[in-house]
Amino acid sequence: MSRLELRHVRKAFGGLDVLADISLSVGVGEFVSILGPSGAGKSTLFQLLTGAEHGEGEMLFDGAPLDDHGRHFAFMPQRDALMPWRRILDNTTLGLEVQGIRRKAARARVAPLFAEFGLAGFERHFPAQLSGGMRQRAALLRTVVQERDMLLLDEPFGALDALTRTAMQRWLEQMWRHHRWTALLITHDVREAVFLSDRIYVLSARPARIVREIKVPLPRPRSLGGDAARQASALEAEILDIILNPNPSKGHDHD
Amino acid sequence: MISVGLLLLAWELYATYSGIKPTILPAPSRVFEQAMLNREALVDNAIPTIRATLLGFACSLSAAFALSMLVDFFQPLRRALFPVFIVSQTLPLVAIAPLVVLWFGFGLAPKIILVALVTFFPMLVALVEGYEATEAEIGQMLRAMGAGRWRIFMLARLPSALPYFFAGLRISITYAVVGAIFAEYAGAAKGLGIYMLNAKNNFRPDLVLAAVGVSAALTLVLFGSTVLLQRLAMPWERAGKEPVGMGSRR
Ligand SMILES: Nc1ncnc2c1ncn2[C@@H]1O[C@H](COP(=O)(O)OP(=O)(O)OP(=O)(O)O)[C@@H](O)[C@H]1O
Ligand SMILES: [Mg+2]
């Protein structure tokens, strides 16, 4: 059974159609990406999932309608949303604190993860004292320690320079192999989607509909050389082609 | 500091060499000399002014804080109340001060009311705008974590308002001193305002200026303490200016 399933989800802001028709599913332990051009409505989809906005259509979680939005998702917003006034340690325990866990217990739970996330020694620093990549890892740490059923990651590496971004992608892939989170990732980076995902949904420009669903049959750990790398490049080229030469007749028809 | 020094020097030279009477424009040296001679009276009159300033400011601060929270939780209130407050800001102090003294007597009460009146609105606006400045994504994230409105207010909206709060505080504290002096000017037993009025009526501009000097010093001290308070309350502001991370910084 799917962990998350969306059926014909639509959303308009006033007269502006943002999501035209979104149907997708994410299985348990699966890493799925949503790939689409800027302004397509990707973040809007997460607003619906987290309950910040309401749309039409069905949203099912483990087969039941999604109602209590607070329970299922650990959400990482597009900007890191670290609180400048909290030290990194206190930023990462935020979700646990909201869940009502005592500060001491919450700290004990995040502390061992600092090394894994490359943040050891920076517990007492303020976000402004960290590099972009470190901030992003802190935001990710804050997200995963909540131990929710599913991660929602909105362009976690979008604001980083190319080098840092590549390093972070490799790091995340490795982390994912350890933890096997169920994850839905938003990105507009084709390489990132192919490198990290089990499956990719390609979105059209606004109003967004799903143009194509693509399985990524590459073995894990994802390597950077050899046969798999050639396969990955071919897949990237194919996806770029879909995005840059939209041809509706080839896409999945949801009407 | 240098500009103030030059100004005083020019003034001193003008007052000494232009032949202007000291009963019209006394030289700074004379003002200082007279301030020293009358320091007991000055201190004696400064104390009620300081008391009125601080008490009035404390009142307006608590009122502004309570109301800002109310407005933040019940947005319609904002539209209903703000016009009233804006009007309260356009009332000319010259006209209002004697009236308030007339209604509330020569005691401390009218001073507190006037100080509160001039500082309340800037503080309220600063706080309300500060709450609004909370990053939308932080709110969305907290909601996804399961936080309610009160939780979001305490965890995100209140701390987000701190820089705005201190900006408002720095402006209001200077208004507060002026408000207190104005209230005393309109009628008081003691205070820098009434001291200035009496000195003027006795043709002692040197003592008027000495009192002005005291009020300026008072304002500077209060302003300085708000700056200090901000440093203590917002340690991350300074920390941010000395990054220690590695790799790229945004
Ligand atoms: N609260 C809102 N009210 C009105 N319009 C909105 C709102 N939120 C988003 N939109 C509009 O919806 C469209 C899609 O926005 P969204 O943030 O979902 O795009 P996106 O795909 O995440 O883009 P990017 O990749 O640049 O982050 C935009 O045109 C935006 O102006
Ligand atoms: Mg977005």
mmCIF file of C-alpha atoms in Angstrom, chain A residues 43-232:
data_model
loop_
_atom_site.group_PDB
_atom_site.id
_atom_site.type_symbol
_atom_site.label_atom_id
_atom_site.label_comp_id
_atom_site.label_asym_id
_atom_site.label_seq_id
_atom_site.Cartn_x
_atom_site.Cartn_y
_atom_site.Cartn_z
ATOM 1 C CA SER A 43 5.886 24.432 -2.897
ATOM 2 C CA THR A 44 2.141 24.899 -3.100
ATOM 3 C CA LEU A 45 1.758 21.128 -3.112
ATOM 4 C CA PHE A 46 3.622 20.974 0.200
ATOM 5 C CA GLN A 47 1.411 23.740 1.566
ATOM 6 C CA LEU A 48 -1.544 21.472 0.895
ATOM 7 C CA LEU A 49 0.157 18.499 2.528
ATOM 8 C CA THR A 50 1.147 20.427 5.650
ATOM 9 C CA GLY A 51 -2.285 21.978 5.932
ATOM 10 C CA ALA A 52 -1.160 25.573 5.340
ATOM 11 C CA GLU A 53 -3.576 25.764 2.387
ATOM 12 C CA HIS A 54 -6.571 23.771 1.300
ATOM 13 C CA GLY A 55 -7.272 22.443 -2.165
ATOM 14 C CA GLU A 56 -9.557 20.070 -3.984
ATOM 15 C CA GLY A 57 -9.061 16.376 -4.630
ATOM 16 C CA GLU A 58 -8.147 13.466 -2.400
ATOM 17 C CA MET A 59 -5.079 13.150 -0.214
ATOM 18 C CA LEU A 60 -4.639 9.768 1.448
ATOM 19 C CA PHE A 61 -2.079 8.746 4.033
ATOM 20 C CA ASP A 62 -1.779 5.006 4.637
ATOM 21 C CA GLY A 63 -5.136 4.742 2.902
ATOM 22 C CA ALA A 64 -6.947 7.161 5.207
ATOM 23 C CA PRO A 65 -7.849 10.735 4.317
ATOM 24 C CA LEU A 66 -5.203 13.191 5.432
ATOM 25 C CA ASP A 67 -6.723 15.232 8.212
ATOM 26 C CA ASP A 68 -4.415 15.744 11.153
ATOM 27 C CA HIS A 69 -1.627 17.447 9.271
ATOM 28 C CA GLY A 70 0.619 17.748 12.294
ATOM 29 C CA ARG A 71 1.203 14.036 12.672
ATOM 30 C CA HIS A 72 2.624 12.511 9.533
ATOM 31 C CA PHE A 73 5.157 14.830 8.002
ATOM 32 C CA ALA A 74 8.486 16.305 8.899
ATOM 33 C CA PHE A 75 8.670 19.324 6.654
ATOM 34 C CA MET A 76 11.766 21.164 5.515
ATOM 35 C CA PRO A 77 10.851 24.490 3.904
ATOM 36 C CA GLN A 78 12.522 25.886 0.810
ATOM 37 C CA ARG A 79 14.534 28.387 2.808
ATOM 38 C CA ASP A 80 16.186 26.703 5.766
ATOM 39 C CA ALA A 81 13.875 28.530 8.220
ATOM 40 C CA LEU A 82 16.433 28.292 10.991
ATOM 41 C CA MET A 83 15.588 30.678 13.793
ATOM 42 C CA PRO A 84 18.414 33.246 13.964
ATOM 43 C CA TRP A 85 17.908 33.676 17.711
ATOM 44 C CA ARG A 86 18.325 29.993 18.566
ATOM 45 C CA ARG A 87 21.613 28.197 18.761
ATOM 46 C CA ILE A 88 22.044 25.320 16.327
ATOM 47 C CA LEU A 89 21.379 22.768 19.049
ATOM 48 C CA ASP A 90 18.116 24.481 19.970
ATOM 49 C CA ASN A 91 17.144 24.846 16.343
ATOM 50 C CA THR A 92 17.515 21.138 15.775
ATOM 51 C CA THR A 93 15.414 20.230 18.821
ATOM 52 C CA LEU A 94 12.592 22.559 17.810
ATOM 53 C CA GLY A 95 10.304 19.854 16.451
ATOM 54 C CA LEU A 96 10.807 17.679 19.510
ATOM 55 C CA GLU A 97 10.097 20.630 21.783
ATOM 56 C CA VAL A 98 6.825 21.270 19.958
ATOM 57 C CA GLN A 99 5.968 17.594 20.439
ATOM 58 C CA GLY A 100 6.257 18.228 24.172
ATOM 59 C CA ILE A 101 9.528 16.430 24.777
ATOM 60 C CA ARG A 102 11.613 17.875 27.595
ATOM 61 C CA ARG A 103 14.543 19.996 26.520
ATOM 62 C CA LYS A 104 17.061 17.683 28.132
ATOM 63 C CA ALA A 105 15.636 14.561 26.517
ATOM 64 C CA ALA A 106 15.373 16.334 23.172
ATOM 65 C CA ARG A 107 18.997 17.397 23.348
ATOM 66 C CA ALA A 108 20.075 13.893 24.231
ATOM 67 C CA ARG A 109 18.268 12.656 21.158
ATOM 68 C CA VAL A 110 19.863 15.050 18.669
ATOM 69 C CA ALA A 111 23.344 15.193 20.162
ATOM 70 C CA PRO A 112 24.627 11.893 18.698
ATOM 71 C CA LEU A 113 23.505 12.952 15.223
ATOM 72 C CA PHE A 114 25.646 16.075 15.087
ATOM 73 C CA ALA A 115 28.711 14.182 13.952
ATOM 74 C CA GLU A 116 26.811 12.296 11.255
ATOM 75 C CA PHE A 117 25.467 15.600 9.945
ATOM 76 C CA GLY A 118 28.883 17.255 9.915
ATOM 77 C CA LEU A 119 27.909 19.708 12.623
ATOM 78 C CA ALA A 120 29.960 18.454 15.565
ATOM 79 C CA GLY A 121 31.410 21.371 17.511
ATOM 80 C CA PHE A 122 28.822 23.820 16.203
ATOM 81 C CA GLU A 123 26.068 23.045 18.698
ATOM 82 C CA ARG A 124 26.476 26.383 20.482
ATOM 83 C CA HIS A 125 26.759 28.518 17.353
ATOM 84 C CA PHE A 126 24.058 30.719 15.940
ATOM 85 C CA PRO A 127 22.800 30.034 12.402
ATOM 86 C CA ALA A 128 24.420 33.228 11.092
ATOM 87 C CA GLN A 129 27.803 31.777 12.019
ATOM 88 C CA LEU A 130 27.396 28.755 9.750
ATOM 89 C CA SER A 131 28.074 28.255 6.069
ATOM 90 C CA GLY A 132 25.195 27.673 3.678
ATOM 91 C CA GLY A 133 25.821 23.943 3.495
ATOM 92 C CA MET A 134 25.987 23.617 7.265
ATOM 93 C CA ARG A 135 22.762 25.540 7.691
ATOM 94 C CA GLN A 136 21.113 23.208 5.251
ATOM 95 C CA ARG A 137 22.367 20.165 7.147
ATOM 96 C CA ALA A 138 21.141 21.679 10.412
ATOM 97 C CA ALA A 139 17.709 22.208 8.853
ATOM 98 C CA LEU A 140 17.748 18.618 7.643
ATOM 99 C CA LEU A 141 18.745 17.386 11.087
ATOM 100 C CA ARG A 142 15.874 19.356 12.610
ATOM 101 C CA THR A 143 13.603 17.631 10.097
ATOM 102 C CA VAL A 144 14.681 14.015 10.489
ATOM 103 C CA VAL A 145 14.875 13.927 14.310
ATOM 104 C CA GLN A 146 11.131 14.462 14.440
ATOM 105 C CA GLU A 147 10.844 10.795 13.435
ATOM 106 C CA ARG A 148 7.672 11.326 11.467
ATOM 107 C CA ASP A 149 6.371 8.826 8.940
ATOM 108 C CA MET A 150 7.551 10.824 5.997
ATOM 109 C CA LEU A 151 9.941 13.624 5.012
ATOM 110 C CA LEU A 152 8.852 16.532 2.842
ATOM 111 C CA LEU A 153 11.929 18.287 1.482
ATOM 112 C CA ASP A 154 11.435 21.470 -0.513
ATOM 113 C CA GLU A 155 14.552 22.174 -2.605
ATOM 114 C CA PRO A 156 16.891 21.507 0.306
ATOM 115 C CA PHE A 157 19.983 22.389 -1.722
ATOM 116 C CA GLY A 158 18.523 25.015 -4.049
ATOM 117 C CA ALA A 159 20.342 27.915 -2.412
ATOM 118 C CA LEU A 160 23.797 26.305 -2.406
ATOM 119 C CA ASP A 161 26.676 26.743 -4.805
ATOM 120 C CA ALA A 162 27.240 23.910 -7.273
ATOM 121 C CA LEU A 163 30.156 22.305 -5.419
ATOM 122 C CA THR A 164 28.486 22.294 -2.037
ATOM 123 C CA ARG A 165 25.263 21.085 -3.602
ATOM 124 C CA THR A 166 26.944 18.073 -5.191
ATOM 125 C CA ALA A 167 28.653 17.218 -1.925
ATOM 126 C CA MET A 168 25.355 17.498 -0.080
ATOM 127 C CA GLN A 169 23.578 15.275 -2.607
ATOM 128 C CA ARG A 170 26.127 12.523 -2.126
ATOM 129 C CA TRP A 171 25.902 12.916 1.602
ATOM 130 C CA LEU A 172 22.105 12.730 1.554
ATOM 131 C CA GLU A 173 22.141 9.625 -0.645
ATOM 132 C CA GLN A 174 24.439 7.927 1.818
ATOM 133 C CA MET A 175 22.287 9.028 4.748
ATOM 134 C CA TRP A 176 19.192 7.760 3.030
ATOM 135 C CA ARG A 177 20.732 4.326 2.524
ATOM 136 C CA HIS A 178 21.289 4.117 6.284
ATOM 137 C CA HIS A 179 17.902 5.359 7.357
ATOM 138 C CA ARG A 180 15.550 4.487 4.485
ATOM 139 C CA TRP A 181 13.254 7.394 5.157
ATOM 140 C CA THR A 182 10.089 7.680 3.139
ATOM 141 C CA ALA A 183 10.736 10.945 1.376
ATOM 142 C CA LEU A 184 9.207 13.311 -1.107
ATOM 143 C CA LEU A 185 11.733 15.773 -2.503
ATOM 144 C CA ILE A 186 11.022 18.879 -4.531
ATOM 145 C CA THR A 187 13.718 20.016 -6.892
ATOM 146 C CA HIS A 188 14.334 21.642 -10.242
ATOM 147 C CA ASP A 189 17.726 20.038 -10.575
ATOM 148 C CA VAL A 190 17.494 17.078 -12.961
ATOM 149 C CA ARG A 191 20.775 15.551 -11.878
ATOM 150 C CA GLU A 192 19.787 15.774 -8.236
ATOM 151 C CA ALA A 193 16.482 14.032 -8.920
ATOM 152 C CA VAL A 194 18.138 11.192 -10.829
ATOM 153 C CA PHE A 195 20.925 10.818 -8.291
ATOM 154 C CA LEU A 196 18.677 10.597 -5.246
ATOM 155 C CA SER A 197 15.353 9.128 -6.310
ATOM 156 C CA ASP A 198 13.684 5.800 -6.832
ATOM 157 C CA ARG A 199 11.026 7.514 -8.879
ATOM 158 C CA ILE A 200 10.549 10.967 -10.372
ATOM 159 C CA TYR A 201 7.403 12.855 -11.256
ATOM 160 C CA VAL A 202 7.970 15.517 -13.872
ATOM 161 C CA LEU A 203 5.660 18.507 -13.574
ATOM 162 C CA SER A 204 4.595 20.890 -16.313
ATOM 163 C CA ALA A 205 4.815 24.655 -15.919
ATOM 164 C CA ARG A 206 1.933 26.313 -14.106
ATOM 165 C CA PRO A 207 -0.825 25.195 -13.933
ATOM 166 C CA ALA A 208 1.037 22.084 -12.903
ATOM 167 C CA ARG A 209 0.059 18.640 -14.045
ATOM 168 C CA ILE A 210 2.159 15.496 -14.066
ATOM 169 C CA VAL A 211 3.772 15.133 -17.444
ATOM 170 C CA ARG A 212 5.621 11.900 -16.820
ATOM 171 C CA GLU A 213 6.469 9.398 -14.158
ATOM 172 C CA ILE A 214 9.972 7.997 -14.424
ATOM 173 C CA LYS A 215 11.475 5.040 -12.588
ATOM 174 C CA VAL A 216 15.155 5.297 -11.784
ATOM 175 C CA PRO A 217 16.462 1.723 -12.031
ATOM 176 C CA LEU A 218 20.009 2.616 -11.016
ATOM 177 C CA PRO A 219 21.700 0.514 -8.332
ATOM 178 C CA ARG A 220 22.535 1.935 -4.925
ATOM 179 C CA PRO A 221 24.865 3.221 -3.718
ATOM 180 C CA ARG A 222 24.609 5.584 -6.630
ATOM 181 C CA SER A 223 28.004 5.690 -8.251
ATOM 182 C CA LEU A 224 29.615 8.370 -10.313
ATOM 183 C CA GLY A 225 31.417 6.242 -12.852
ATOM 184 C CA GLY A 226 31.018 3.237 -15.121
ATOM 185 C CA ASP A 227 27.881 1.831 -16.612
ATOM 186 C CA ALA A 228 25.496 3.265 -14.043
ATOM 187 C CA ALA A 229 26.801 6.765 -14.645
ATOM 188 C CA ARG A 230 26.194 6.425 -18.385
ATOM 189 C CA GLN A 231 22.678 5.210 -17.679
ATOM 190 C CA ALA A 232 22.129 8.143 -15.363
#
